[in-house]
Short mmCIF file of C-alpha atoms and ligand atoms in Angstrom, two decimals:
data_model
loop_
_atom_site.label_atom_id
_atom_site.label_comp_id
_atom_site.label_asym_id
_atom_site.label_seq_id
_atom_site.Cartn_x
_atom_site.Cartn_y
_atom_site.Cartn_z
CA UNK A 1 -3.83 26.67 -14.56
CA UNK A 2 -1.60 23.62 -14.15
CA UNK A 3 -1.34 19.98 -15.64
CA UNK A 4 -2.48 17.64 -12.72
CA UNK A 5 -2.93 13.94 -12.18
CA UNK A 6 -6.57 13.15 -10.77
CA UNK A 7 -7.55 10.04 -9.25
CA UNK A 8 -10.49 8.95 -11.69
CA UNK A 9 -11.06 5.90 -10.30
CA UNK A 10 -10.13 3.38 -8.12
CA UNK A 11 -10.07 -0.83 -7.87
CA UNK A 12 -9.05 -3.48 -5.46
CA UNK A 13 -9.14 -7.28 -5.35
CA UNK A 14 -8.27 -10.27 -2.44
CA UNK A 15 -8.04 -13.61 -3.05
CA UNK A 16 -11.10 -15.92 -2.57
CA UNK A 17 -9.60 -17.75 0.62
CA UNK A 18 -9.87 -16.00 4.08
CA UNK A 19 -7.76 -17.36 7.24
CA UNK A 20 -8.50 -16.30 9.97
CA UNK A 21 -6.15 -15.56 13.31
CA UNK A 22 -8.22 -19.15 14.84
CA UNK A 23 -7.30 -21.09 11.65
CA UNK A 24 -3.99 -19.91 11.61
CA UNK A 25 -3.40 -20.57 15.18
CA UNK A 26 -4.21 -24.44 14.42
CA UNK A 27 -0.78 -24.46 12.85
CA UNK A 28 1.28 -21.91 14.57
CA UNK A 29 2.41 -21.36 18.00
CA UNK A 30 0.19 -18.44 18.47
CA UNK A 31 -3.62 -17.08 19.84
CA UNK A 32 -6.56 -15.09 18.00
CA UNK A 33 -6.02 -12.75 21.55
CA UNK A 34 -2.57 -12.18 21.29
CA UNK A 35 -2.68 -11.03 17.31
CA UNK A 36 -5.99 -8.59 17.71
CA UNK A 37 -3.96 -7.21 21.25
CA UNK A 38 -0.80 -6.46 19.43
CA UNK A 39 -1.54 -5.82 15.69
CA UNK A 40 -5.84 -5.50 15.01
CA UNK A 41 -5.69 -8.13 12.76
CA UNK A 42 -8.40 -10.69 12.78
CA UNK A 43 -7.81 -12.21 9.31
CA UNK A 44 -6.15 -12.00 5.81
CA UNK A 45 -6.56 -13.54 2.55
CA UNK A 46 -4.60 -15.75 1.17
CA UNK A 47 -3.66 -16.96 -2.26
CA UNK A 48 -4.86 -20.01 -3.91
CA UNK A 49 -3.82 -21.88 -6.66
CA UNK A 50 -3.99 -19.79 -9.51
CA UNK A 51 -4.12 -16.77 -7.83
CA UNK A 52 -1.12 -14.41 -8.29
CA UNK A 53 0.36 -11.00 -7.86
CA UNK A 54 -0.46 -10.36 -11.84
CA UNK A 55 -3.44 -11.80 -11.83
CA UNK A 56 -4.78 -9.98 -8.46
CA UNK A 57 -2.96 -6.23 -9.87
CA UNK A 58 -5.24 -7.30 -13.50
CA UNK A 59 -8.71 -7.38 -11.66
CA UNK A 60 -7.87 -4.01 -9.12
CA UNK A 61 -6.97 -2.30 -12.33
CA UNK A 62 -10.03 -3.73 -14.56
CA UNK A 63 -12.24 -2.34 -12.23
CA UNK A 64 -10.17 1.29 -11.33
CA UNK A 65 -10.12 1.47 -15.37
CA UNK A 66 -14.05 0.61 -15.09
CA UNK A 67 -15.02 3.56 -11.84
CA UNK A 68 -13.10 6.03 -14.44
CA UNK A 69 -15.34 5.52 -17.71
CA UNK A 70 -12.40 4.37 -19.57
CA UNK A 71 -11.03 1.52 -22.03
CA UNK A 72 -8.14 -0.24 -21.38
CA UNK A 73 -6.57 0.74 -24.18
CA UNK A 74 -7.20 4.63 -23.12
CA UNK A 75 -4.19 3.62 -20.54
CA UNK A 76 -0.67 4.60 -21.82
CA UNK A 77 1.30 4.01 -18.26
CA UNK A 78 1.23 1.40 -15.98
CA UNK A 79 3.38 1.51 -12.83
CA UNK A 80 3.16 -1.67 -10.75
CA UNK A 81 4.31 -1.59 -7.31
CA UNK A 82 5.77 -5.23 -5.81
CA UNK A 83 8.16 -6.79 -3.81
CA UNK A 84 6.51 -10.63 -5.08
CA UNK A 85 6.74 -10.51 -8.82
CA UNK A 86 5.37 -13.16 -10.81
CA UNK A 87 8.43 -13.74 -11.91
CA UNK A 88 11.83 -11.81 -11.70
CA UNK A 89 11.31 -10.57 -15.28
CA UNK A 90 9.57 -9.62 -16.85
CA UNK A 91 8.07 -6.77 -15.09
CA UNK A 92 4.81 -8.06 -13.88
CA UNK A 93 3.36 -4.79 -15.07
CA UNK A 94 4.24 -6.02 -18.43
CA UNK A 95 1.70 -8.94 -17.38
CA UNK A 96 -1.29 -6.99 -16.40
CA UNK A 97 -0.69 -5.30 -19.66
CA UNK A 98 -1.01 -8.46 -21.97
CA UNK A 99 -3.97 -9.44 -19.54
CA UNK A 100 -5.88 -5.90 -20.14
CA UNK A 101 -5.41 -6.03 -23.94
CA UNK A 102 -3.61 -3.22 -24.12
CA UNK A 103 -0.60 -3.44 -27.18
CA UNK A 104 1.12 -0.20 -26.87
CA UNK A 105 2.25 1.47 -23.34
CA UNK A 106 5.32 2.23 -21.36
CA UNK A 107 5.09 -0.57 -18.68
CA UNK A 108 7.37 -1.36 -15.42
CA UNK A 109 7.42 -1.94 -11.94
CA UNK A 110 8.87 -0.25 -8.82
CA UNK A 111 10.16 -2.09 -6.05
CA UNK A 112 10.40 -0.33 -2.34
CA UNK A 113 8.45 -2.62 -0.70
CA UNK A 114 5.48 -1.44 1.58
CA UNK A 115 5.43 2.12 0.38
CA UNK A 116 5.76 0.99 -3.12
CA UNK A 117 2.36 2.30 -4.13
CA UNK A 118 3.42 5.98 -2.66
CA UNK A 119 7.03 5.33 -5.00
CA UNK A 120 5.10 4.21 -8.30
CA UNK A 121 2.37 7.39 -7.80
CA UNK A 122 4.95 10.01 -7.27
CA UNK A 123 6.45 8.23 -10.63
CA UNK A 124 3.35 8.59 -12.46
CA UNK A 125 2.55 12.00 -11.29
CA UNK A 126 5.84 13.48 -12.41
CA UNK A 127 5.01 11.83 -15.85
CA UNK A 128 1.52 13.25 -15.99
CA UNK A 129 2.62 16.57 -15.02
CA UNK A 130 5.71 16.12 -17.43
CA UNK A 131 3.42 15.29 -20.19
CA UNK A 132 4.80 11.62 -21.08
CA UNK A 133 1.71 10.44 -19.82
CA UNK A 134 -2.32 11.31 -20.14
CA UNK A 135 -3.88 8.47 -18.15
CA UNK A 136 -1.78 6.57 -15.76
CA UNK A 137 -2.69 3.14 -13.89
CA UNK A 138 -0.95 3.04 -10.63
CA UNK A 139 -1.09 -0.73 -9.21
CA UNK A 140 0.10 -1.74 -5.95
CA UNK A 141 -0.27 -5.91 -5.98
CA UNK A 142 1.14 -8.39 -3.94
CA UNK A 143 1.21 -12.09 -2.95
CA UNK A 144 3.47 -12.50 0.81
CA UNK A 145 1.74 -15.13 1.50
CA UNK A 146 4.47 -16.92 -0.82
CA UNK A 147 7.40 -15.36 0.86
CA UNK A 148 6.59 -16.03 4.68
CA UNK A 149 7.98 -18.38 6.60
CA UNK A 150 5.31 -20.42 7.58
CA UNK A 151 7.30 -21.50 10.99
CA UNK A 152 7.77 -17.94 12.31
CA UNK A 153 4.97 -16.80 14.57
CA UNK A 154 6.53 -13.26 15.07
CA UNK A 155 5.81 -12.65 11.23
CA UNK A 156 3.55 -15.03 9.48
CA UNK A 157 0.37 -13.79 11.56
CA UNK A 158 1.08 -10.20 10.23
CA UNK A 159 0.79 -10.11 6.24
CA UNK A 160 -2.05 -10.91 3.55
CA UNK A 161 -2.45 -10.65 -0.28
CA UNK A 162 -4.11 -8.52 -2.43
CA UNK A 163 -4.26 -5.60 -5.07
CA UNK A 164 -5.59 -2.07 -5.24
CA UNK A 165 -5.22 0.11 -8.17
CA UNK A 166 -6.28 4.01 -9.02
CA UNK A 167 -6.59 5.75 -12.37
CA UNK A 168 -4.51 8.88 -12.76
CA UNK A 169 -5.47 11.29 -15.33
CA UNK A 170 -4.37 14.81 -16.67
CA UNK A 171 -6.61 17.67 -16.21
CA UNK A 172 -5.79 21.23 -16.09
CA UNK A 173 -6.65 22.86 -12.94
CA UNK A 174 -5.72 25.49 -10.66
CA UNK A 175 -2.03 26.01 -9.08
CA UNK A 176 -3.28 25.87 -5.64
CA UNK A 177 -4.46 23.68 -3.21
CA UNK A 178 -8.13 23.98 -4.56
CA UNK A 179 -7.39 22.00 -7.37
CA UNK A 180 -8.14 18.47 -7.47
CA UNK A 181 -5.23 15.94 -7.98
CA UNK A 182 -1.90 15.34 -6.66
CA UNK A 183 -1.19 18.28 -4.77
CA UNK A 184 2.12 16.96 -2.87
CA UNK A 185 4.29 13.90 -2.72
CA UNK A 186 7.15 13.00 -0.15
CA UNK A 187 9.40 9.86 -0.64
CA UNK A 188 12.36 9.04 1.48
CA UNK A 189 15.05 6.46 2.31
CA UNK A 190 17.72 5.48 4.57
CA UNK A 191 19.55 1.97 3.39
CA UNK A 192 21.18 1.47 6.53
CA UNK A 193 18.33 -0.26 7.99
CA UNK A 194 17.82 -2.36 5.59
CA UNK A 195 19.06 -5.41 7.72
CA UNK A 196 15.60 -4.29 9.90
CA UNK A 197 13.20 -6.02 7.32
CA UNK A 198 14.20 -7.69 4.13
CA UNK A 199 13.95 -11.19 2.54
CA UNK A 200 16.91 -13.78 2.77
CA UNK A 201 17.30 -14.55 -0.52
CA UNK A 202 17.92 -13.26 -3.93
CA UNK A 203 18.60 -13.89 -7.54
CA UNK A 204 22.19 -12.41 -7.33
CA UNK A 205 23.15 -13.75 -3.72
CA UNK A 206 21.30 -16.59 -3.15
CA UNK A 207 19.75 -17.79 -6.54
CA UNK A 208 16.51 -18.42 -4.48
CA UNK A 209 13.41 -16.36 -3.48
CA UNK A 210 13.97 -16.32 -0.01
CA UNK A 211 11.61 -15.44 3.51
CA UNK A 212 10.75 -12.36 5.11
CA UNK A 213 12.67 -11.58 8.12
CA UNK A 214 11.50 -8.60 10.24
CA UNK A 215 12.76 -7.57 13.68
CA UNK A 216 9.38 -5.63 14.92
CA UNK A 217 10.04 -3.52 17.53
CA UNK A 218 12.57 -1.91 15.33
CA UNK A 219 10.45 -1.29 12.83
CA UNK A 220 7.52 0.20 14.71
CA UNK A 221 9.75 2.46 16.68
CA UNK A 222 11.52 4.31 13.28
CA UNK A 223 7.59 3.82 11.57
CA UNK A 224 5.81 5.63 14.42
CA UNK A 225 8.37 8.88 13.68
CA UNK A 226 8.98 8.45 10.02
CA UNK A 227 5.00 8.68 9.33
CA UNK A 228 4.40 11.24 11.33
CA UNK A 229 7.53 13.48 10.23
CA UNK A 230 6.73 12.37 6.36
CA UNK A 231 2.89 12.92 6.39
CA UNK A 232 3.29 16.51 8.04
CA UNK A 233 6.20 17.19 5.40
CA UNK A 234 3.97 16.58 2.60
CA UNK A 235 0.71 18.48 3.89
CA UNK A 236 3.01 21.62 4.22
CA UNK A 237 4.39 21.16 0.81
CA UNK A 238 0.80 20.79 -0.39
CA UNK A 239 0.66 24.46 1.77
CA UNK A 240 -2.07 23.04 3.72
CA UNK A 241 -2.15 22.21 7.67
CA UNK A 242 -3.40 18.90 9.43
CA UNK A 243 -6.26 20.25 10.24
CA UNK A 244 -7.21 20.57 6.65
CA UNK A 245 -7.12 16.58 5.81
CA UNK A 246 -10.58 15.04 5.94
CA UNK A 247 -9.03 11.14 5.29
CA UNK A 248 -5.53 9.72 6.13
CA UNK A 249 -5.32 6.17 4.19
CA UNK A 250 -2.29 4.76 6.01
CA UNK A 251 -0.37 2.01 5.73
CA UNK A 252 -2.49 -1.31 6.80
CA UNK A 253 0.81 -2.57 9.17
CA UNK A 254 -0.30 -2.75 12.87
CA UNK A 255 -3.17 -0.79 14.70
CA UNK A 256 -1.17 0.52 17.39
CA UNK A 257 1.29 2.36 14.63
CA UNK A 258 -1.76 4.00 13.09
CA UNK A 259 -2.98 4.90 16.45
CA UNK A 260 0.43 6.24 17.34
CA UNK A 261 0.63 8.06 14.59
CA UNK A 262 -2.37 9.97 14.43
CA UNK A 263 -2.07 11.02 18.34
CA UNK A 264 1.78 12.43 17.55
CA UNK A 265 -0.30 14.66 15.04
CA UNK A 266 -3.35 15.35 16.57
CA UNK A 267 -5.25 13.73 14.33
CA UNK A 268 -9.01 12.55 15.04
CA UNK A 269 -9.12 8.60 14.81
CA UNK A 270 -11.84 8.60 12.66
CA UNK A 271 -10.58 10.46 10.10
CA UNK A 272 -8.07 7.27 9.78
CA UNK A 273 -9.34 4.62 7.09
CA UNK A 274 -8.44 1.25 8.91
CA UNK A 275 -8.62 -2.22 7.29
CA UNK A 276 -5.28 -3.79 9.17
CA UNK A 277 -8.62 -5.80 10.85
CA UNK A 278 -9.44 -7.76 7.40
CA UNK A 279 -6.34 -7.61 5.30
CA UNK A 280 -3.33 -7.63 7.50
CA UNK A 281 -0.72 -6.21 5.83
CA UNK A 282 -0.45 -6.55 2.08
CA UNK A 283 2.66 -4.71 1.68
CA UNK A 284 2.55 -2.50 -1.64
CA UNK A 285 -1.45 -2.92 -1.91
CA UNK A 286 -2.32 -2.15 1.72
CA UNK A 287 -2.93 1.60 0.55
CA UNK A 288 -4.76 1.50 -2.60
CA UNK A 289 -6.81 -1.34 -1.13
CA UNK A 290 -7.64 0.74 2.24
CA UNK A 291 -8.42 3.80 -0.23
CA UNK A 292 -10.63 1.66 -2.74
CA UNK A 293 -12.93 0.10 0.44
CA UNK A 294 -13.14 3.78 1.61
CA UNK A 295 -14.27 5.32 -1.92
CA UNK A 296 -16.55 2.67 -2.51
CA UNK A 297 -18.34 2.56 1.26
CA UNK A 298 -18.90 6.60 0.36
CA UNK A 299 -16.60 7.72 3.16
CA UNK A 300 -14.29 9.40 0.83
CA UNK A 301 -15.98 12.33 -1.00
CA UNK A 302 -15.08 14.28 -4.31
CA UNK A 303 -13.33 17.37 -3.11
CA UNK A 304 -12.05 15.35 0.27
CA UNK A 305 -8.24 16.71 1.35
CA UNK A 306 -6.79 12.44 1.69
CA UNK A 307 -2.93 11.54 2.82
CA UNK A 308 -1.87 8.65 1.77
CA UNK A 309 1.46 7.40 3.94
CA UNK A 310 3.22 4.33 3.97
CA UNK A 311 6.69 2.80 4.86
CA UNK A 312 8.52 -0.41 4.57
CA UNK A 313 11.92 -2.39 3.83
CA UNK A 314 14.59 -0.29 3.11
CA UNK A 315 13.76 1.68 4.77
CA UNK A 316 11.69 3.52 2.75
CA UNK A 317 8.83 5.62 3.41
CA UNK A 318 6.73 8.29 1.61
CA UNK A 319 3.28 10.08 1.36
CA UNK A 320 0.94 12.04 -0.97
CA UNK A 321 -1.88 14.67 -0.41
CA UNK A 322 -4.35 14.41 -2.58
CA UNK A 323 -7.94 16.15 -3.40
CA UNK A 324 -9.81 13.62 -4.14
O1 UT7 B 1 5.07 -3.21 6.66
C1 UT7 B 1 6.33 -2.81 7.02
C2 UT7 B 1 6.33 -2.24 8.34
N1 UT7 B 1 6.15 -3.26 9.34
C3 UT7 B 1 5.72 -2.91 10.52
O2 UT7 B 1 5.42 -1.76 10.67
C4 UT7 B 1 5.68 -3.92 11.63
C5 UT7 B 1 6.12 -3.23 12.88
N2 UT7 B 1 6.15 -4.05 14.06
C6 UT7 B 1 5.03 -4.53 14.69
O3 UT7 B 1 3.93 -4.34 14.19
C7 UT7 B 1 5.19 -5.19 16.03
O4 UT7 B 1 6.50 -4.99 16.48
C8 UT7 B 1 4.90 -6.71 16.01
C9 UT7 B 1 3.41 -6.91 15.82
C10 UT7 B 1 5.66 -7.37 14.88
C11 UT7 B 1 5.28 -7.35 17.33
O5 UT7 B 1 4.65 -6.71 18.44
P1 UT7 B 1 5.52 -6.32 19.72
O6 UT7 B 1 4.56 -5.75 20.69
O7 UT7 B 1 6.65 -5.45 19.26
O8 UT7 B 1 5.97 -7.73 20.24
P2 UT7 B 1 7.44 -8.30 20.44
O9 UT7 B 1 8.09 -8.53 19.11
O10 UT7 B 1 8.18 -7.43 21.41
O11 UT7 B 1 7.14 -9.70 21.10
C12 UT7 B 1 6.51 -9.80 22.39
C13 UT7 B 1 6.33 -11.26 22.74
C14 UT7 B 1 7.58 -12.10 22.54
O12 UT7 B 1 7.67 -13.03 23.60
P3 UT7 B 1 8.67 -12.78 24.84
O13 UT7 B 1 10.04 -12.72 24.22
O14 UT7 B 1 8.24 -11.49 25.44
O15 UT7 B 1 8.42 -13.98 25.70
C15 UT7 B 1 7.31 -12.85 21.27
O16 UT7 B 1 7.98 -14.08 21.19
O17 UT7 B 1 5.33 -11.85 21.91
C16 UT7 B 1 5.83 -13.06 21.35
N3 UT7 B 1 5.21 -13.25 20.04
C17 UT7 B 1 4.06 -13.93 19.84
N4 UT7 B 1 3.22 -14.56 20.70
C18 UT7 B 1 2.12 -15.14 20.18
C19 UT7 B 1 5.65 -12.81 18.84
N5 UT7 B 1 4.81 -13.19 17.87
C20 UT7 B 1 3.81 -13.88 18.46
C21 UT7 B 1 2.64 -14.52 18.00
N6 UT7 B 1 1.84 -15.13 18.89
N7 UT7 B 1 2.30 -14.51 16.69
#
């Protein structure tokens, strides 16, 4: 028997407002063809007054916190992955804390960007499995809408908001890949493309927030081979094969990368959960928000063998098999 973090349950939110590719193309050089051809995206949600990343990461955990038959205050971790804080400090973990009622836990937030969620769950596994922590909330939350440049076509069509959350909790199970839980994690990154995708501003360079500036082919070319090489690294650490995985819950960045990706590893497409279509991509929440539609629409079944890959800015990319 081993100490293992389970997913008990899982949450998501999305702002109120949806745009979609029409709407946006009232006010951007751009066409509802020419997004759905390149990307799959057909609309995103946006934030509205009121609405931000803590406030989005609060509701996805409430109801994660509810699917598991807990209390808030049965919670003694929160990780929060986000590259649009709330604030630069303090860690907007630290926020959906104070909104959850909970006085006493250990509280921060990771920051790498689109595979932040896979970062802040290979965080809170090592502290389940180190025994720091008993149940874990794992957020990923974000708000791009308020980092885009609003003038650039080549990026603004491509991201939304939102927040998904899961529920990690100790149990003791077996030391193979029957068990239920985390059974692998990969994380990787490579600074020197970090000039590939990053925001133009800072509170050390430029003392302001800054835009999003992505050169895309770039990106889809390294994410097409990091996925693939990262996703079969971690089923093989998990000592299982690809043929094993019932779910892959990918990064929501661009259609053609998932479809790329599962053909390099001869995976089935409809094994892939896709939500690119609705969401765009919400950076850090894209995967706990694509793995909370697919637990809650029944796809994903107790006992299922689910990767869950992602990379972003950095670069930095990552993934975790997981029984569910
Ligand atoms: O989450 C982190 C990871 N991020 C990603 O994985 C994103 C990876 N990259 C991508 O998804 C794709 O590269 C994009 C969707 C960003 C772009 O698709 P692409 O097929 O690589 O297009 P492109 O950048 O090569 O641009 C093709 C053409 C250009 O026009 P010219 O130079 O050929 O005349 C662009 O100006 O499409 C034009 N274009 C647009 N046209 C209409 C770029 N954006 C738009 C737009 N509407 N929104």
């Amino acid at each position: 028997m081993t100490r293992r973090a389970t997913i008990a349950g899982t949450g998501s939110a999305l702002p109120v407002r949806r745009v979609t590719n029409d709407e946006l193309a009232l006010t951007v050089d751009t066409t509802d063809a020419w997004i759905v051809e390149r990307t799959g995206i057909r609309a995103r949600h946006i934030a509205g007054d009121g609405e931000t990343t803590a406030s989005l990461g609060s509701e996805a955990a409430r109801r994660a916190i509810e699917a598991a038959g807990l209390a808030p205050t049965d919670i003694d971790l929160i990780v929060l992955a986000t590259a649009t804080p709330d604030q630069t400090f303090p860690a907007t973990a630290t926020k959906v804390q104070d909104a959850l009622g909970i006085r006493d836990c250990v509280a921060f937030d990771v920051a790498a960007v689109c595979s932040g969620f896979l970062y802040a769950l290979s965080v809170a596994d090592s502290m389940i499995r180190g025994g720091t922590s008993t149940n874990a909330l794992v957020i990923g939350a974000e708000t791009f809408s308020r980092i885009l440049d609003w003038e650039d076509r080549t990026t603004c069509v491509l991201f939304g908001d939102g927040a998904g959350a899961v529920v990690l909790t100790a149990e003791d199970n077996a030391d193979d890949a029957t068990a239920r839980g985390v059974l692998a994690t990969a994380l990787h990154a490579d600074g020197r493309h970090n000039q590939l995708l990053y925001v133009d501003g800072g509170p050390s360079t430029t003392g302001t927030v800054g835009k999003l500036r992505m050169k895309g082919s770039e990106v889809f070319r390294h994410a097409v081979v990091n996925l693939a090489a990262v996703l079969a690294e971690a089923v093989e650490k998990a000592g299982l094969a690809v043929r094993d995985i019932d779910w892959v819950v990918p990064h929501q960045a661009n259609r053609r990368i998932l479809d790329a990706t599962a053909r390099k590893l001869g995976l089935p497409p409809e094994r892939v959960v896709i939500t690119v279509d609705e969401h765009a991509n919400t950076s850090a929440a894209s995967v706990p928000l694509a793995l909370d539609v697919a637990v809650r629409d029944g796809r994903i079944q107790r006992g299922d063998v689910i990767v869950l890959e992602a990379m972003g800015g950095g670069f930095t990319w990552g993934a975790a098999v997981v029984r569910y």
